[in-house]
PDB file of N, CA and C in Angstrom:
ATOM      1  N   MET A 208     235.958  63.614 -72.990  1.00 86.00           N
ATOM      2  CA  MET A 208     235.690  62.097 -73.757  1.00 86.00           C
ATOM      3  C   MET A 208     237.461  62.462 -74.322  1.00 86.00           C
ATOM      4  N   LEU A 209     238.191  61.347 -73.649  1.00 93.00           N
ATOM      5  CA  LEU A 209     239.319  61.485 -73.879  1.00 93.00           C
ATOM      6  C   LEU A 209     239.963  61.907 -74.880  1.00 93.00           C
ATOM      7  N   ASP A 210     240.782  61.447 -75.756  1.00 97.00           N
ATOM      8  CA  ASP A 210     241.563  62.192 -77.038  1.00 97.00           C
ATOM      9  C   ASP A 210     242.206  60.359 -77.091  1.00 97.00           C
ATOM     10  N   ARG A 211     241.865  59.455 -77.653  1.00 97.00           N
ATOM     11  CA  ARG A 211     242.267  58.541 -77.868  1.00 97.00           C
ATOM     12  C   ARG A 211     243.290  58.558 -78.650  1.00 97.00           C
ATOM     13  N   GLN A 212     244.082  58.977 -79.607  1.00 97.00           N
ATOM     14  CA  GLN A 212     244.975  59.118 -80.261  1.00 97.00           C
ATOM     15  C   GLN A 212     246.803  59.460 -78.915  1.00 97.00           C
ATOM     16  N   VAL A 213     246.156  60.345 -78.556  1.00 98.00           N
ATOM     17  CA  VAL A 213     247.045  60.876 -77.416  1.00 98.00           C
ATOM     18  C   VAL A 213     246.864  60.024 -76.046  1.00 98.00           C
ATOM     19  N   VAL A 214     246.055  58.909 -75.658  1.00 97.00           N
ATOM     20  CA  VAL A 214     246.167  58.488 -74.699  1.00 97.00           C
ATOM     21  C   VAL A 214     246.784  56.964 -75.553  1.00 97.00           C
ATOM     22  N   LYS A 215     246.723  56.419 -77.035  1.00 97.00           N
ATOM     23  CA  LYS A 215     247.389  55.574 -77.420  1.00 97.00           C
ATOM     24  C   LYS A 215     248.542  55.873 -77.224  1.00 97.00           C
ATOM     25  N   GLU A 216     249.463  57.428 -77.375  1.00 97.00           N
ATOM     26  CA  GLU A 216     251.045  58.119 -77.874  1.00 97.00           C
ATOM     27  C   GLU A 216     251.592  57.760 -76.438  1.00 97.00           C
ATOM     28  N   PHE A 217     250.424  57.929 -74.970  1.00 97.00           N
ATOM     29  CA  PHE A 217     251.008  57.636 -73.535  1.00 97.00           C
ATOM     30  C   PHE A 217     251.403  56.393 -73.384  1.00 97.00           C
ATOM     31  N   LEU A 218     249.902  55.862 -73.681  1.00 97.00           N
ATOM     32  CA  LEU A 218     250.584  53.442 -73.116  1.00 97.00           C
ATOM     33  C   LEU A 218     251.087  53.333 -73.335  1.00 97.00           C
ATOM     34  N   GLU A 219     252.103  53.388 -74.702  1.00 96.00           N
ATOM     35  CA  GLU A 219     253.205  53.108 -76.050  1.00 96.00           C
ATOM     36  C   GLU A 219     254.582  53.589 -75.079  1.00 96.00           C
ATOM     37  N   CYS A 220     253.890  54.551 -74.443  1.00 96.00           N
ATOM     38  CA  CYS A 220     255.510  54.978 -73.588  1.00 96.00           C
ATOM     39  C   CYS A 220     255.644  54.667 -72.519  1.00 96.00           C
ATOM     40  N   LYS A 221     254.841  54.856 -71.234  1.00 97.00           N
ATOM     41  CA  LYS A 221     255.029  53.849 -69.915  1.00 97.00           C
ATOM     42  C   LYS A 221     254.517  52.080 -69.975  1.00 97.00           C
ATOM     43  N   LEU A 222     254.863  52.048 -71.896  1.00 96.00           N
ATOM     44  CA  LEU A 222     254.839  50.813 -71.248  1.00 96.00           C
ATOM     45  C   LEU A 222     255.407  50.040 -71.939  1.00 96.00           C
ATOM     46  N   LYS A 223     256.116  50.753 -72.646  1.00 95.00           N
ATOM     47  CA  LYS A 223     257.962  49.966 -72.804  1.00 95.00           C
ATOM     48  C   LYS A 223     258.287  49.295 -72.172  1.00 95.00           C
ATOM     49  N   GLY A 224     258.763  47.843 -72.755  1.00 94.00           N
ATOM     50  CA  GLY A 224     259.516  47.060 -71.622  1.00 94.00           C
ATOM     51  C   GLY A 224     258.199  45.790 -71.518  1.00 94.00           C
ATOM     52  N   LEU A 225     257.640  45.941 -71.040  1.00 95.00           N
ATOM     53  CA  LEU A 225     255.826  45.095 -70.719  1.00 95.00           C
ATOM     54  C   LEU A 225     255.114  44.673 -71.976  1.00 95.00           C
ATOM     55  N   GLU A 226     255.155  42.845 -72.112  1.00 95.00           N
ATOM     56  CA  GLU A 226     255.186  42.292 -72.689  1.00 95.00           C
ATOM     57  C   GLU A 226     253.850  42.433 -73.118  1.00 95.00           C
ATOM     58  N   ILE A 227     252.597  43.086 -73.753  1.00 95.00           N
ATOM     59  CA  ILE A 227     250.833  42.888 -73.450  1.00 95.00           C
ATOM     60  C   ILE A 227     250.343  41.632 -74.843  1.00 95.00           C
ATOM     61  N   PRO A 228     249.525  40.875 -73.654  1.00 97.00           N
ATOM     62  CA  PRO A 228     249.700  39.281 -74.465  1.00 97.00           C
ATOM     63  C   PRO A 228     248.915  38.833 -75.695  1.00 97.00           C
ATOM     64  N   GLU A 229     249.389  38.732 -76.119  1.00 96.00           N
ATOM     65  CA  GLU A 229     249.392  38.261 -78.085  1.00 96.00           C
ATOM     66  C   GLU A 229     247.015  38.209 -78.519  1.00 96.00           C
ATOM     67  N   ASP A 230     246.624  38.225 -77.794  1.00 98.00           N
ATOM     68  CA  ASP A 230     245.200  38.370 -77.177  1.00 98.00           C
ATOM     69  C   ASP A 230     244.479  39.791 -76.834  1.00 98.00           C
ATOM     70  N   ILE A 231     244.916  40.570 -76.957  1.00 98.00           N
ATOM     71  CA  ILE A 231     244.674  41.603 -77.015  1.00 98.00           C
ATOM     72  C   ILE A 231     246.173  42.916 -77.302  1.00 98.00           C
ATOM     73  N   SER A 232     244.449  43.291 -78.163  1.00 96.00           N
ATOM     74  CA  SER A 232     244.864  44.532 -79.623  1.00 96.00           C
ATOM     75  C   SER A 232     245.269  45.824 -78.839  1.00 96.00           C
ATOM     76  N   ARG A 233     245.678  46.572 -78.725  1.00 94.00           N
ATOM     77  CA  ARG A 233     246.519  48.043 -78.382  1.00 94.00           C
ATOM     78  C   ARG A 233     244.797  48.332 -78.564  1.00 94.00           C
ATOM     79  N   GLU A 234     244.284  48.929 -80.365  1.00 96.00           N
ATOM     80  CA  GLU A 234     243.079  49.514 -79.231  1.00 96.00           C
ATOM     81  C   GLU A 234     242.135  49.385 -78.553  1.00 96.00           C
ATOM     82  N   SER A 235     242.440  48.020 -78.432  1.00 97.00           N
ATOM     83  CA  SER A 235     241.221  47.607 -77.644  1.00 97.00           C
ATOM     84  C   SER A 235     242.109  47.840 -76.487  1.00 97.00           C
ATOM     85  N   LEU A 236     242.910  48.015 -75.819  1.00 97.00           N
ATOM     86  CA  LEU A 236     243.892  48.021 -74.598  1.00 97.00           C
ATOM     87  C   LEU A 236     242.991  49.440 -73.858  1.00 97.00           C
ATOM     88  N   VAL A 237     243.904  50.530 -75.252  1.00 97.00           N
ATOM     89  CA  VAL A 237     243.437  52.101 -74.895  1.00 97.00           C
ATOM     90  C   VAL A 237     241.875  52.689 -75.092  1.00 97.00           C
ATOM     91  N   GLU A 238     241.003  51.667 -75.910  1.00 97.00           N
ATOM     92  CA  GLU A 238     239.628  52.157 -75.134  1.00 97.00           C
ATOM     93  C   GLU A 238     238.653  50.932 -74.058  1.00 97.00           C
ATOM     94  N   ALA A 239     239.885  50.226 -73.449  1.00 97.00           N
ATOM     95  CA  ALA A 239     239.740  49.999 -72.441  1.00 97.00           C
ATOM     96  C   ALA A 239     239.753  50.788 -71.108  1.00 97.00           C
ATOM     97  N   PHE A 240     241.247  51.582 -71.445  1.00 97.00           N
ATOM     98  CA  PHE A 240     242.138  53.209 -70.776  1.00 97.00           C
ATOM     99  C   PHE A 240     241.172  53.747 -70.494  1.00 97.00           C
ATOM    100  N   CYS A 241     240.490  54.042 -72.002  1.00 97.00           N
ATOM    101  CA  CYS A 241     239.938  54.986 -71.785  1.00 97.00           C
ATOM    102  C   CYS A 241     238.529  55.412 -71.260  1.00 97.00           C
ATOM    103  N   GLN A 242     238.384  53.820 -71.292  1.00 96.00           N
ATOM    104  CA  GLN A 242     236.961  54.291 -70.949  1.00 96.00           C
ATOM    105  C   GLN A 242     236.544  54.026 -69.095  1.00 96.00           C
ATOM    106  N   TYR A 243     237.919  53.476 -68.032  1.00 96.00           N
ATOM    107  CA  TYR A 243     238.337  53.230 -66.646  1.00 96.00           C
ATOM    108  C   TYR A 243     238.175  55.542 -66.400  1.00 96.00           C
ATOM    109  N   THR A 244     239.552  55.432 -67.082  1.00 96.00           N
ATOM    110  CA  THR A 244     239.765  56.167 -66.857  1.00 96.00           C
ATOM    111  C   THR A 244     239.033  57.633 -66.352  1.00 96.00           C
ATOM    112  N   GLU A 245     237.966  57.725 -67.896  1.00 95.00           N
ATOM    113  CA  GLU A 245     236.594  58.865 -67.833  1.00 95.00           C
ATOM    114  C   GLU A 245     236.101  58.256 -66.472  1.00 95.00           C
ATOM    115  N   ASP A 246     235.275  57.138 -66.481  1.00 94.00           N
ATOM    116  CA  ASP A 246     235.063  56.304 -65.514  1.00 94.00           C
ATOM    117  C   ASP A 246     234.881  57.137 -64.156  1.00 94.00           C
ATOM    118  N   ASP A 247     236.427  56.957 -64.130  1.00 95.00           N
ATOM    119  CA  ASP A 247     237.215  57.790 -62.681  1.00 95.00           C
ATOM    120  C   ASP A 247     236.696  59.697 -62.757  1.00 95.00           C
ATOM    121  N   TYR A 248     237.366  59.378 -63.616  1.00 94.00           N
ATOM    122  CA  TYR A 248     237.191  60.759 -63.948  1.00 94.00           C
ATOM    123  C   TYR A 248     235.847  61.984 -63.234  1.00 94.00           C
ATOM    124  N   TYR A 249     234.477  61.193 -64.068  1.00 94.00           N
ATOM    125  CA  TYR A 249     232.926  61.352 -64.495  1.00 94.00           C
ATOM    126  C   TYR A 249     232.720  61.211 -62.366  1.00 94.00           C
ATOM    127  N   GLU A 250     233.287  59.868 -61.678  1.00 94.00           N
ATOM    128  CA  GLU A 250     233.396  60.020 -60.251  1.00 94.00           C
ATOM    129  C   GLU A 250     233.829  61.421 -59.150  1.00 94.00           C
ATOM    130  N   TRP A 251     235.152  61.637 -59.989  1.00 95.00           N
ATOM    131  CA  TRP A 251     235.745  62.219 -59.386  1.00 95.00           C
ATOM    132  C   TRP A 251     235.842  64.119 -59.763  1.00 95.00           C
ATOM    133  N   LEU A 252     234.798  64.094 -60.471  1.00 95.00           N
ATOM    134  CA  LEU A 252     233.790  65.327 -61.007  1.00 95.00           C
ATOM    135  C   LEU A 252     232.563  65.260 -60.009  1.00 95.00           C
ATOM    136  N   LYS A 253     231.587  64.499 -59.950  1.00 95.00           N
ATOM    137  CA  LYS A 253     230.077  64.346 -59.042  1.00 95.00           C
ATOM    138  C   LYS A 253     231.758  65.013 -57.510  1.00 95.00           C
ATOM    139  N   ASP A 254     232.991  64.136 -57.431  1.00 97.00           N
ATOM    140  CA  ASP A 254     232.893  64.208 -55.408  1.00 97.00           C
ATOM    141  C   ASP A 254     233.201  65.598 -56.037  1.00 97.00           C
ATOM    142  N   ASN A 255     234.241  66.762 -56.473  1.00 97.00           N
ATOM    143  CA  ASN A 255     234.487  68.291 -56.766  1.00 97.00           C
ATOM    144  C   ASN A 255     233.191  68.896 -56.469  1.00 97.00           C
ATOM    145  N   PHE A 256     232.389  68.101 -57.462  1.00 97.00           N
ATOM    146  CA  PHE A 256     230.535  69.409 -57.433  1.00 97.00           C
ATOM    147  C   PHE A 256     229.880  69.270 -56.370  1.00 97.00           C
ATOM    148  N   LYS A 257     230.176  68.190 -55.895  1.00 97.00           N
ATOM    149  CA  LYS A 257     229.416  67.895 -54.143  1.00 97.00           C
ATOM    150  C   LYS A 257     230.309  69.331 -52.964  1.00 97.00           C
ATOM    151  N   SER A 258     231.610  69.399 -52.865  1.00 97.00           N
ATOM    152  CA  SER A 258     232.727  69.394 -52.540  1.00 97.00           C
ATOM    153  C   SER A 258     232.717  71.568 -52.669  1.00 97.00           C
ATOM    154  N   PHE A 259     232.616  71.584 -54.062  1.00 97.00           N
ATOM    155  CA  PHE A 259     232.673  72.982 -54.184  1.00 97.00           C
ATOM    156  C   PHE A 259     231.481  73.458 -53.986  1.00 97.00           C
ATOM    157  N   PHE A 260     230.484  72.933 -53.791  1.00 97.00           N
ATOM    158  CA  PHE A 260     228.864  74.014 -53.598  1.00 97.00           C
ATOM    159  C   PHE A 260     228.640  73.356 -52.674  1.00 97.00           C
ATOM    160  N   ASN A 261     229.255  73.106 -51.501  1.00 96.00           N
ATOM    161  CA  ASN A 261     229.012  72.789 -50.193  1.00 96.00           C
ATOM    162  C   ASN A 261     228.163  71.749 -50.018  1.00 96.00           C
ATOM    163  N   HIS A 262     227.565  70.963 -50.711  1.00 96.00           N
ATOM    164  CA  HIS A 262     226.783  69.746 -50.873  1.00 96.00           C
ATOM    165  C   HIS A 262     225.564  70.298 -50.791  1.00 96.00           C
ATOM    166  N   GLY A 263     225.189  70.642 -51.911  1.00 96.00           N
ATOM    167  CA  GLY A 263     223.913  72.154 -51.769  1.00 96.00           C
ATOM    168  C   GLY A 263     223.936  73.342 -51.361  1.00 96.00           C
ATOM    169  N   ASN A 264     224.450  73.899 -50.461  1.00 97.00           N
ATOM    170  CA  ASN A 264     224.707  74.930 -49.264  1.00 97.00           C
ATOM    171  C   ASN A 264     226.156  75.417 -50.007  1.00 97.00           C
ATOM    172  N   PRO A 265     225.844  76.198 -51.186  1.00 97.00           N
ATOM    173  CA  PRO A 265     227.239  76.983 -51.877  1.00 97.00           C
ATOM    174  C   PRO A 265     227.565  78.126 -50.949  1.00 97.00           C
ATOM    175  N   ASP A 266     228.746  78.181 -50.763  1.00 97.00           N
ATOM    176  CA  ASP A 266     229.101  79.798 -49.692  1.00 97.00           C
ATOM    177  C   ASP A 266     229.427  80.729 -51.121  1.00 97.00           C
ATOM    178  N   TRP A 267     228.621  81.506 -51.364  1.00 98.00           N
ATOM    179  CA  TRP A 267     229.137  82.535 -52.331  1.00 98.00           C
ATOM    180  C   TRP A 267     229.980  83.155 -52.132  1.00 98.00           C
ATOM    181  N   GLU A 268     230.615  83.580 -50.727  1.00 97.00           N
ATOM    182  CA  GLU A 268     231.966  84.061 -50.641  1.00 97.00           C
ATOM    183  C   GLU A 268     232.506  83.359 -50.914  1.00 97.00           C
ATOM    184  N   TRP A 269     233.353  82.797 -51.268  1.00 97.00           N
ATOM    185  CA  TRP A 269     233.771  81.373 -51.213  1.00 97.00           C
ATOM    186  C   TRP A 269     234.160  81.547 -52.479  1.00 97.00           C
ATOM    187  N   ILE A 270     233.165  81.271 -53.159  1.00 97.00           N
ATOM    188  CA  ILE A 270     233.605  81.145 -54.512  1.00 97.00           C
ATOM    189  C   ILE A 270     233.647  81.930 -55.018  1.00 97.00           C
ATOM    190  N   ARG A 271     233.226  83.185 -55.155  1.00 97.00           N
ATOM    191  CA  ARG A 271     233.394  84.501 -55.422  1.00 97.00           C
ATOM    192  C   ARG A 271     234.776  84.815 -55.225  1.00 97.00           C
ATOM    193  N   GLU A 272     235.706  84.619 -54.610  1.00 97.00           N
ATOM    194  CA  GLU A 272     237.562  84.305 -53.737  1.00 97.00           C
ATOM    195  C   GLU A 272     238.269  83.085 -54.585  1.00 97.00           C
ATOM    196  N   LYS A 273     237.401  81.978 -55.643  1.00 95.00           N
ATOM    197  CA  LYS A 273     238.153  80.794 -55.894  1.00 95.00           C
ATOM    198  C   LYS A 273     238.079  82.343 -57.571  1.00 95.00           C
ATOM    199  N   ILE A 274     236.898  82.276 -58.204  1.00 96.00           N
ATOM    200  CA  ILE A 274     236.697  83.581 -59.096  1.00 96.00           C
ATOM    201  C   ILE A 274     237.753  83.926 -59.344  1.00 96.00           C
ATOM    202  N   LYS A 275     237.813  84.990 -58.059  1.00 96.00           N
ATOM    203  CA  LYS A 275     238.621  85.903 -57.712  1.00 96.00           C
ATOM    204  C   LYS A 275     240.143  85.729 -58.406  1.00 96.00           C
ATOM    205  N   ALA A 276     240.070  84.554 -57.915  1.00 96.00           N
ATOM    206  CA  ALA A 276     241.931  83.882 -57.691  1.00 96.00           C
ATOM    207  C   ALA A 276     242.039  83.009 -59.439  1.00 96.00           C
ATOM    208  N   SER A 277     241.278  82.811 -59.730  1.00 94.00           N
ATOM    209  CA  SER A 277     241.864  82.671 -60.961  1.00 94.00           C
ATOM    210  C   SER A 277     241.857  83.404 -62.202  1.00 94.00           C
ATOM    211  N   GLU A 278     240.713  84.320 -61.958  1.00 93.00           N
ATOM    212  CA  GLU A 278     241.152  85.447 -63.036  1.00 93.00           C
ATOM    213  C   GLU A 278     242.942  85.392 -63.321  1.00 93.00           C
TER     214      GLU A 278
END
C-alpha cells in the first residue's frame, strides 16, 4: 500500500502548472492515482513472480546466485 502523503506531495510537485478541474478534489485525485498504481504494481509483481520462479519450474541455482548477489 502506498503512503498517501508521499503520493500527495509527489503529485503536487509533478502537477505544478497544470490546472485540476474544480470538480476533482486533490484527495480524490491522490486516491485514484494510488489505486491505479497499486493495481499496476500488483500485475508487475505477478509477472515478475512468474519470471523469477520460471513459471513454476524454479532454477534454484540461479535463485541462489541472485540471493548471493543481494547479500
